[in-house]
């Protein structure tokens, strides 16, 4: 993996564990020679990932819609900053420029990015690992819901392993390195769906 898309919040929660995690992710990826592709913002966890990766000598590519540039939240000190027209183009650029995805804690936008990465993998639009860093149990309920979808039958058994989860970055990266693409919906027959 030469570049990873990092999805995370633009907020800074009161508990410093979240910002510390974002800093660790940025620094660790840079130290491993893995470039960061992210939302292009300077605030919250997004800014912490970017600043830490840059401080450690890493490559950081931001993808930001013009509307957020107009709101003055763009990070102007990145390796590259790509300004796009829409959120759809932003997410397509994340997929095009990265070799996988890691979700850190975040809100609605982060959830949107996670579910799109998962659904695109399931359909067959990409075959890249989708990781979830479950910092201090932030995603416990989401992981339980993901398993519930499989138990009920809305997530096929061959797709239940798309989401790669761990509580530490090192373990998550190791699992992502070992990722084996799944049988996608576009390669299946209707009778198997």
mmCIF file of C-alpha atoms in Angstrom:
data_model
loop_
_atom_site.group_PDB
_atom_site.id
_atom_site.type_symbol
_atom_site.label_atom_id
_atom_site.label_comp_id
_atom_site.label_asym_id
_atom_site.label_seq_id
_atom_site.Cartn_x
_atom_site.Cartn_y
_atom_site.Cartn_z
ATOM 1 C CA UNK A 1 0.000 0.000 0.000
ATOM 2 C CA UNK A 2 1.630 3.218 -1.192
ATOM 3 C CA UNK A 3 -1.255 5.565 -0.312
ATOM 4 C CA UNK A 4 -4.225 5.233 2.004
ATOM 5 C CA UNK A 5 -7.386 7.308 2.064
ATOM 6 C CA UNK A 6 -8.003 8.435 5.635
ATOM 7 C CA UNK A 7 -11.589 9.228 6.535
ATOM 8 C CA UNK A 8 -12.142 11.108 9.798
ATOM 9 C CA UNK A 9 -13.962 13.986 11.411
ATOM 10 C CA UNK A 10 -13.308 17.682 10.975
ATOM 11 C CA UNK A 11 -14.351 18.218 14.601
ATOM 12 C CA UNK A 12 -12.123 18.158 17.676
ATOM 13 C CA UNK A 13 -13.899 16.278 20.484
ATOM 14 C CA UNK A 14 -13.134 17.231 24.088
ATOM 15 C CA UNK A 15 -11.462 13.870 24.802
ATOM 16 C CA UNK A 16 -7.856 14.185 23.532
ATOM 17 C CA UNK A 17 -7.679 10.471 22.689
ATOM 18 C CA UNK A 18 -9.229 11.169 19.283
ATOM 19 C CA UNK A 19 -6.832 13.916 18.203
ATOM 20 C CA UNK A 20 -3.911 11.895 19.582
ATOM 21 C CA UNK A 21 -5.022 8.940 17.465
ATOM 22 C CA UNK A 22 -5.215 11.125 14.346
ATOM 23 C CA UNK A 23 -1.701 12.435 14.991
ATOM 24 C CA UNK A 24 -0.385 8.909 15.484
ATOM 25 C CA UNK A 25 -1.973 7.750 12.232
ATOM 26 C CA UNK A 26 -0.468 10.612 10.220
ATOM 27 C CA UNK A 27 2.977 10.179 11.761
ATOM 28 C CA UNK A 28 3.007 6.369 11.467
ATOM 29 C CA UNK A 29 1.933 6.344 7.835
ATOM 30 C CA UNK A 30 4.595 8.917 6.943
ATOM 31 C CA UNK A 31 7.261 6.915 8.797
ATOM 32 C CA UNK A 32 6.241 3.817 6.817
ATOM 33 C CA UNK A 33 6.408 5.719 3.528
ATOM 34 C CA UNK A 34 2.636 5.508 3.015
ATOM 35 C CA UNK A 35 1.059 8.630 1.553
ATOM 36 C CA UNK A 36 -2.144 10.098 2.972
ATOM 37 C CA UNK A 37 -5.138 10.956 0.806
ATOM 38 C CA UNK A 38 -7.775 12.768 2.832
ATOM 39 C CA UNK A 39 -10.492 15.417 2.763
ATOM 40 C CA UNK A 40 -8.193 18.431 2.455
ATOM 41 C CA UNK A 41 -9.322 20.205 5.621
ATOM 42 C CA UNK A 42 -7.228 21.938 8.250
ATOM 43 C CA UNK A 43 -9.606 21.410 11.186
ATOM 44 C CA UNK A 44 -10.173 18.621 13.691
ATOM 45 C CA UNK A 45 -8.901 15.109 13.184
ATOM 46 C CA UNK A 46 -8.453 15.796 9.469
ATOM 47 C CA UNK A 47 -6.003 18.600 10.150
ATOM 48 C CA UNK A 48 -4.205 16.554 12.809
ATOM 49 C CA UNK A 49 -3.637 13.633 10.415
ATOM 50 C CA UNK A 50 -2.313 15.967 7.714
ATOM 51 C CA UNK A 51 -0.087 18.055 9.998
ATOM 52 C CA UNK A 52 1.452 15.003 11.661
ATOM 53 C CA UNK A 53 2.140 13.257 8.362
ATOM 54 C CA UNK A 54 3.693 16.418 6.912
ATOM 55 C CA UNK A 55 5.819 16.979 10.033
ATOM 56 C CA UNK A 56 7.152 13.429 9.640
ATOM 57 C CA UNK A 57 8.080 14.084 6.000
ATOM 58 C CA UNK A 58 5.108 12.301 4.442
ATOM 59 C CA UNK A 59 3.105 12.920 1.301
ATOM 60 C CA UNK A 60 -0.362 14.367 1.955
ATOM 61 C CA UNK A 61 -2.908 14.820 -0.831
ATOM 62 C CA UNK A 62 -6.102 16.676 0.006
ATOM 63 C CA UNK A 63 -9.316 16.379 -1.992
ATOM 64 C CA UNK A 64 -11.797 19.119 -1.139
ATOM 65 C CA UNK A 65 -14.980 20.431 -2.760
ATOM 66 C CA UNK A 66 -15.042 24.097 -3.776
ATOM 67 C CA UNK A 67 -17.835 24.803 -1.268
ATOM 68 C CA UNK A 68 -15.487 23.918 1.613
ATOM 69 C CA UNK A 69 -12.679 25.983 0.111
ATOM 70 C CA UNK A 70 -15.139 28.896 0.087
ATOM 71 C CA UNK A 71 -15.829 28.220 3.789
ATOM 72 C CA UNK A 72 -12.082 28.683 4.423
ATOM 73 C CA UNK A 73 -11.436 25.229 5.844
ATOM 74 C CA UNK A 74 -8.925 24.068 3.205
ATOM 75 C CA UNK A 75 -5.417 23.138 4.344
ATOM 76 C CA UNK A 76 -3.023 25.206 2.227
ATOM 77 C CA UNK A 77 0.237 23.490 3.237
ATOM 78 C CA UNK A 78 -0.264 20.061 1.665
ATOM 79 C CA UNK A 79 1.852 18.197 -0.861
ATOM 80 C CA UNK A 80 -1.112 18.542 -3.242
ATOM 81 C CA UNK A 81 -4.580 20.044 -2.857
ATOM 82 C CA UNK A 82 -7.176 19.023 -5.434
ATOM 83 C CA UNK A 83 -10.312 21.157 -5.542
ATOM 84 C CA UNK A 84 -13.345 19.346 -6.984
ATOM 85 C CA UNK A 85 -16.923 20.380 -7.695
ATOM 86 C CA UNK A 86 -18.881 17.834 -5.659
ATOM 87 C CA UNK A 87 -18.657 15.338 -2.827
ATOM 88 C CA UNK A 88 -19.203 12.557 -5.374
ATOM 89 C CA UNK A 89 -16.100 13.631 -7.288
ATOM 90 C CA UNK A 90 -14.222 13.885 -3.999
ATOM 91 C CA UNK A 91 -15.025 10.281 -3.072
ATOM 92 C CA UNK A 92 -14.160 9.044 -6.556
ATOM 93 C CA UNK A 93 -10.766 10.772 -6.253
ATOM 94 C CA UNK A 94 -10.171 9.067 -2.887
ATOM 95 C CA UNK A 95 -10.759 5.722 -4.558
ATOM 96 C CA UNK A 96 -8.672 6.544 -7.617
ATOM 97 C CA UNK A 97 -5.652 7.843 -5.664
ATOM 98 C CA UNK A 98 -5.482 5.328 -2.813
ATOM 99 C CA UNK A 99 -4.668 1.664 -2.291
ATOM 100 C CA UNK A 100 -7.076 1.277 0.622
ATOM 101 C CA UNK A 101 -9.153 3.115 3.199
ATOM 102 C CA UNK A 102 -8.887 3.672 6.941
ATOM 103 C CA UNK A 103 -11.758 5.155 8.909
ATOM 104 C CA UNK A 104 -10.956 6.983 12.123
ATOM 105 C CA UNK A 105 -13.691 8.384 14.364
ATOM 106 C CA UNK A 106 -15.924 10.961 12.742
ATOM 107 C CA UNK A 107 -19.489 11.999 12.085
ATOM 108 C CA UNK A 108 -21.951 11.875 9.220
ATOM 109 C CA UNK A 109 -19.433 12.593 6.444
ATOM 110 C CA UNK A 110 -17.069 9.923 7.745
ATOM 111 C CA UNK A 111 -19.928 7.414 7.854
ATOM 112 C CA UNK A 112 -20.893 8.304 4.287
ATOM 113 C CA UNK A 113 -17.322 7.657 3.141
ATOM 114 C CA UNK A 114 -17.116 4.358 5.028
ATOM 115 C CA UNK A 115 -20.373 2.961 3.660
ATOM 116 C CA UNK A 116 -19.510 4.014 0.120
ATOM 117 C CA UNK A 117 -16.092 2.321 0.323
ATOM 118 C CA UNK A 118 -17.794 -0.839 1.624
ATOM 119 C CA UNK A 119 -20.587 -0.857 -0.950
ATOM 120 C CA UNK A 120 -18.193 -0.162 -3.818
ATOM 121 C CA UNK A 121 -16.026 -3.088 -2.692
ATOM 122 C CA UNK A 122 -19.063 -5.356 -2.448
ATOM 123 C CA UNK A 123 -20.283 -4.395 -5.920
ATOM 124 C CA UNK A 124 -16.818 -4.621 -7.464
ATOM 125 C CA UNK A 125 -15.952 -0.985 -8.196
ATOM 126 C CA UNK A 126 -12.704 -1.517 -6.278
ATOM 127 C CA UNK A 127 -10.872 -4.418 -4.616
ATOM 128 C CA UNK A 128 -9.077 -2.397 -1.929
ATOM 129 C CA UNK A 129 -9.047 -3.070 1.820
ATOM 130 C CA UNK A 130 -11.482 -1.067 3.954
ATOM 131 C CA UNK A 131 -10.218 -0.628 7.508
ATOM 132 C CA UNK A 132 -11.923 0.698 10.621
ATOM 133 C CA UNK A 133 -9.752 1.870 13.522
ATOM 134 C CA UNK A 134 -12.007 1.330 16.539
ATOM 135 C CA UNK A 135 -10.435 3.832 18.939
ATOM 136 C CA UNK A 136 -11.622 3.420 22.570
ATOM 137 C CA UNK A 137 -14.698 1.530 21.402
ATOM 138 C CA UNK A 138 -16.010 4.424 19.299
ATOM 139 C CA UNK A 139 -17.287 2.041 16.623
ATOM 140 C CA UNK A 140 -18.464 -0.835 18.854
ATOM 141 C CA UNK A 141 -22.138 -0.310 17.993
ATOM 142 C CA UNK A 142 -21.416 0.102 14.280
ATOM 143 C CA UNK A 143 -19.383 -3.131 14.231
ATOM 144 C CA UNK A 144 -22.209 -4.913 16.060
ATOM 145 C CA UNK A 145 -24.698 -3.555 13.497
ATOM 146 C CA UNK A 146 -22.458 -4.716 10.640
ATOM 147 C CA UNK A 147 -22.466 -8.240 12.118
ATOM 148 C CA UNK A 148 -26.235 -7.984 12.633
ATOM 149 C CA UNK A 149 -26.715 -7.239 8.911
ATOM 150 C CA UNK A 150 -24.867 -10.492 8.156
ATOM 151 C CA UNK A 151 -26.806 -12.475 10.772
ATOM 152 C CA UNK A 152 -30.161 -11.302 9.378
ATOM 153 C CA UNK A 153 -29.090 -11.987 5.786
ATOM 154 C CA UNK A 154 -28.715 -8.497 4.309
ATOM 155 C CA UNK A 155 -24.967 -8.972 4.041
ATOM 156 C CA UNK A 156 -23.965 -12.082 2.120
ATOM 157 C CA UNK A 157 -21.513 -14.450 3.862
ATOM 158 C CA UNK A 158 -18.858 -13.850 1.200
ATOM 159 C CA UNK A 159 -19.082 -10.082 1.878
ATOM 160 C CA UNK A 160 -19.161 -10.145 5.674
ATOM 161 C CA UNK A 161 -15.371 -9.837 5.849
ATOM 162 C CA UNK A 162 -15.060 -6.682 3.740
ATOM 163 C CA UNK A 163 -14.868 -4.479 6.825
ATOM 164 C CA UNK A 164 -11.487 -4.950 8.513
ATOM 165 C CA UNK A 165 -11.584 -3.855 12.158
ATOM 166 C CA UNK A 166 -8.971 -3.459 14.858
ATOM 167 C CA UNK A 167 -8.258 -1.307 17.890
ATOM 168 C CA UNK A 168 -4.617 -0.544 17.055
ATOM 169 C CA UNK A 169 -3.152 0.939 13.912
ATOM 170 C CA UNK A 170 -0.322 -1.598 13.689
ATOM 171 C CA UNK A 171 -2.719 -4.557 13.810
ATOM 172 C CA UNK A 172 -5.122 -2.897 11.375
ATOM 173 C CA UNK A 173 -2.346 -2.214 8.854
ATOM 174 C CA UNK A 174 -1.173 -5.831 9.125
ATOM 175 C CA UNK A 175 -4.695 -7.085 8.425
ATOM 176 C CA UNK A 176 -5.042 -4.697 5.507
ATOM 177 C CA UNK A 177 -1.714 -5.872 4.074
ATOM 178 C CA UNK A 178 -3.081 -9.440 4.153
ATOM 179 C CA UNK A 179 -6.339 -8.420 2.433
ATOM 180 C CA UNK A 180 -7.656 -10.822 -0.196
ATOM 181 C CA UNK A 181 -10.336 -9.407 -2.537
ATOM 182 C CA UNK A 182 -13.765 -10.966 -2.183
ATOM 183 C CA UNK A 183 -16.171 -12.356 -4.764
ATOM 184 C CA UNK A 184 -18.019 -9.227 -5.860
ATOM 185 C CA UNK A 185 -21.670 -8.924 -6.790
ATOM 186 C CA UNK A 186 -20.762 -8.124 -10.411
ATOM 187 C CA UNK A 187 -18.987 -11.489 -10.658
ATOM 188 C CA UNK A 188 -21.854 -13.464 -9.130
ATOM 189 C CA UNK A 189 -24.875 -15.047 -10.819
ATOM 190 C CA UNK A 190 -28.392 -13.952 -9.924
ATOM 191 C CA UNK A 191 -29.078 -17.308 -8.254
ATOM 192 C CA UNK A 192 -26.217 -16.623 -5.823
ATOM 193 C CA UNK A 193 -27.561 -13.228 -4.846
#
